[in-house]
């Protein structure tokens, strides 16, 4: 399975982020999956890729810039960020939003839109480490309450608090 993971090039201030992202990368590699990610060698992006590679996994980096991690299984250089988002969705069989910034939010929002329009049929998982995405869950619930979205349009959107919950959603 190709698992597209959206996450930041920054490390953040919580050490638990780097630990959890390394565990996620290792799990992807150990289970014979392929990581699809933004291609960077820095921050959380670099950590997830390095751990997937170290665990014997394949890693596809999709990157429009020159900060690629050496040793990737495959590197796809795109024209710009729009092309990068499109390629990462094309390659993915499942999508995970690890805690990240506005770029992570933008990328996973496109996945959610495609799910809502039935242009994509894949799990979209918010890795809700330490409650990071609690407000996103509340916002999605609020959209349904306000009748601006429906449960049907959000049926493939999940929230997982641990790697075990992420893994269960992917199996």
C-alpha positions as MATLAB code, in Angstrom:
seq = 'XXXXXXXXXXXXXXXXXXXXXXXXXXXXXXXXXXXXXXXXXXXXXXXXXXXXXXXXXXXXXXXXXXXXXXXXXXXXXXXXXXXXXXXXXXXXXXXXXXXXXXXXXXXXXXXXXXXXXXXXXXXXXXXXXXXXXXXXXXXXXXXXXXXXXXXXXXXXXXXXXXXXXXXXXXX';
ca = [
       0.000    0.000    0.000;
       1.203    3.515   -0.782;
       0.612    5.642    2.298;
       0.766    9.385    1.705;
       1.781   11.218    4.866;
       1.396   14.971    5.153;
       3.531   16.647    7.799;
       5.823   19.556    8.352;
       9.400   20.300    7.470;
       9.657   21.769   10.989;
      10.152   19.558   14.045;
       7.849   21.442   16.376;
       8.519   21.961   20.069;
       7.130   18.673   21.387;
       9.669   15.796   21.432;
       6.720   13.380   21.208;
       6.186   14.482   17.594;
       9.555   13.238   16.398;
       9.234   10.016   18.387;
       5.762    9.307   17.000;
       6.691   10.171   13.417;
       9.697    7.849   13.583;
       7.433    5.076   14.874;
       4.998    5.740   12.017;
       7.785    5.591    9.427;
       9.174    2.393   10.933;
       5.697    0.813   10.944;
       5.235    1.692    7.261;
       8.592    0.125    6.369;
       8.223   -2.955    8.584;
       4.810   -3.761    7.095;
       6.008   -3.596    3.504;
       4.218   -0.377    2.638;
       5.581    2.542    0.638;
       5.759    6.020    2.136;
       4.775    8.882   -0.153;
       5.739   12.241    1.325;
       6.918   15.747    0.484;
      10.512   14.711   -0.179;
      12.307   16.979    2.275;
      15.292   15.878    4.343;
      14.517   18.263    7.220;
      12.178   18.280   10.206;
       9.428   15.740   10.652;
       9.483   14.991    6.918;
      13.079   13.853    7.068;
      12.439   11.811   10.216;
       9.503    9.851    8.757;
      11.405    9.078    5.561;
      14.621    8.050    7.302;
      12.751    5.739    9.657;
      10.775    4.117    6.821;
      13.985    3.548    4.834;
      15.803    2.190    7.911;
      12.982   -0.295    8.418;
      13.358   -1.578    4.862;
      10.473    0.368    3.364;
      10.257    2.137    0.055;
       9.990    5.916    0.083;
       8.742    8.140   -2.725;
       9.525   11.814   -2.277;
       7.518   14.362   -4.244;
       9.221   17.731   -4.059;
       9.390   20.920   -6.102;
      12.472   22.224   -4.267;
      16.069   21.195   -3.687;
      15.891   19.891   -0.106;
      15.429   16.233   -1.003;
      16.610   13.448    1.244;
      19.411   11.359   -0.250;
      18.754    7.643   -0.679;
      15.068    7.790   -1.529;
      13.650    4.844   -3.437;
      12.210    7.310   -5.923;
      12.213   11.085   -6.247;
       9.624   12.915   -8.282;
      10.444   16.576   -8.880;
       7.344   18.590   -9.710;
       6.883   21.972  -11.335;
       5.291   23.518   -8.238;
       3.291   22.795   -5.079;
       0.027   22.347   -7.012;
       1.607   19.605   -9.111;
       3.113   18.090   -5.966;
      -0.302   17.842   -4.283;
      -1.824   16.253   -7.373;
       0.982   13.688   -7.677;
       0.872   12.762   -3.994;
      -2.863   12.111   -4.242;
      -2.416   10.084   -7.446;
       0.179    7.895   -5.733;
      -1.697    7.390   -2.450;
      -3.880    4.489   -1.395;
      -4.363    6.019    2.066;
      -3.695    9.465    3.497;
      -2.454   10.501    6.929;
      -2.256   14.049    8.272;
       0.388   13.996   10.975;
       0.493   17.148   13.129;
       1.778   19.941   10.919;
       1.223   23.503    9.826;
      -0.804   25.288    7.180;
       0.748   23.300    4.339;
      -0.328   20.033    5.967;
      -3.812   21.442    6.426;
      -4.003   22.589    2.809;
      -2.927   19.207    1.474;
      -5.283   17.122    3.606;
      -8.157   19.527    2.829;
      -7.798   18.664   -0.851;
      -8.008   14.966    0.006;
     -11.170   15.606    2.065;
     -12.725   17.554   -0.824;
     -12.030   14.737   -3.266;
     -13.570   12.241   -0.839;
     -16.674   14.402   -0.432;
     -17.078   14.584   -4.217;
     -16.497   10.814   -4.631;
     -13.382   11.506   -6.706;
     -11.309    9.435   -4.298;
     -11.995    6.278   -2.294;
      -9.339    5.967    0.407;
      -9.044    6.463    4.148;
      -8.148    9.985    5.274;
      -6.687    9.774    8.766;
      -5.889   12.641   11.096;
      -3.159   11.374   13.426;
      -4.530   13.139   16.497;
      -1.399   12.828   18.610;
      -1.965   14.388   22.041;
      -5.239   15.927   20.824;
      -3.568   17.962   18.070;
      -6.566   17.671   15.755;
      -9.364   17.916   18.360;
     -10.426   21.289   16.966;
     -10.483   19.903   13.418;
     -12.791   17.112   14.565;
     -15.008   19.676   16.293;
     -15.049   21.817   13.142;
     -16.046   18.886   10.920;
     -18.804   17.948   13.391;
     -19.938   21.590   13.415;
     -20.150   21.584    9.612;
     -22.554   18.656    9.828;
     -24.584   20.334   12.595;
     -24.866   23.464   10.455;
     -25.913   21.302    7.468;
     -22.953   22.554    5.426;
     -21.598   19.013    5.186;
     -22.975   15.535    5.812;
     -21.841   12.343    7.488;
     -21.880   10.757    4.044;
     -19.417   13.354    2.693;
     -17.154   12.750    5.692;
     -17.497    8.954    5.838;
     -13.849    8.219    5.002;
     -12.403   10.789    7.432;
     -11.039    9.278   10.626;
      -9.238   10.464   13.744;
      -6.655    8.209   15.383;
      -4.922    9.000   18.663;
      -2.199    6.336   18.482;
      -0.170    4.427   15.925;
      -2.176    1.326   16.828;
      -5.394    3.115   15.869;
      -3.817    4.320   12.615;
      -2.696    0.776   11.811;
      -6.157   -0.634   12.539;
      -7.710    1.825   10.091;
      -5.222    0.791    7.389;
      -5.741   -2.962    7.814;
];
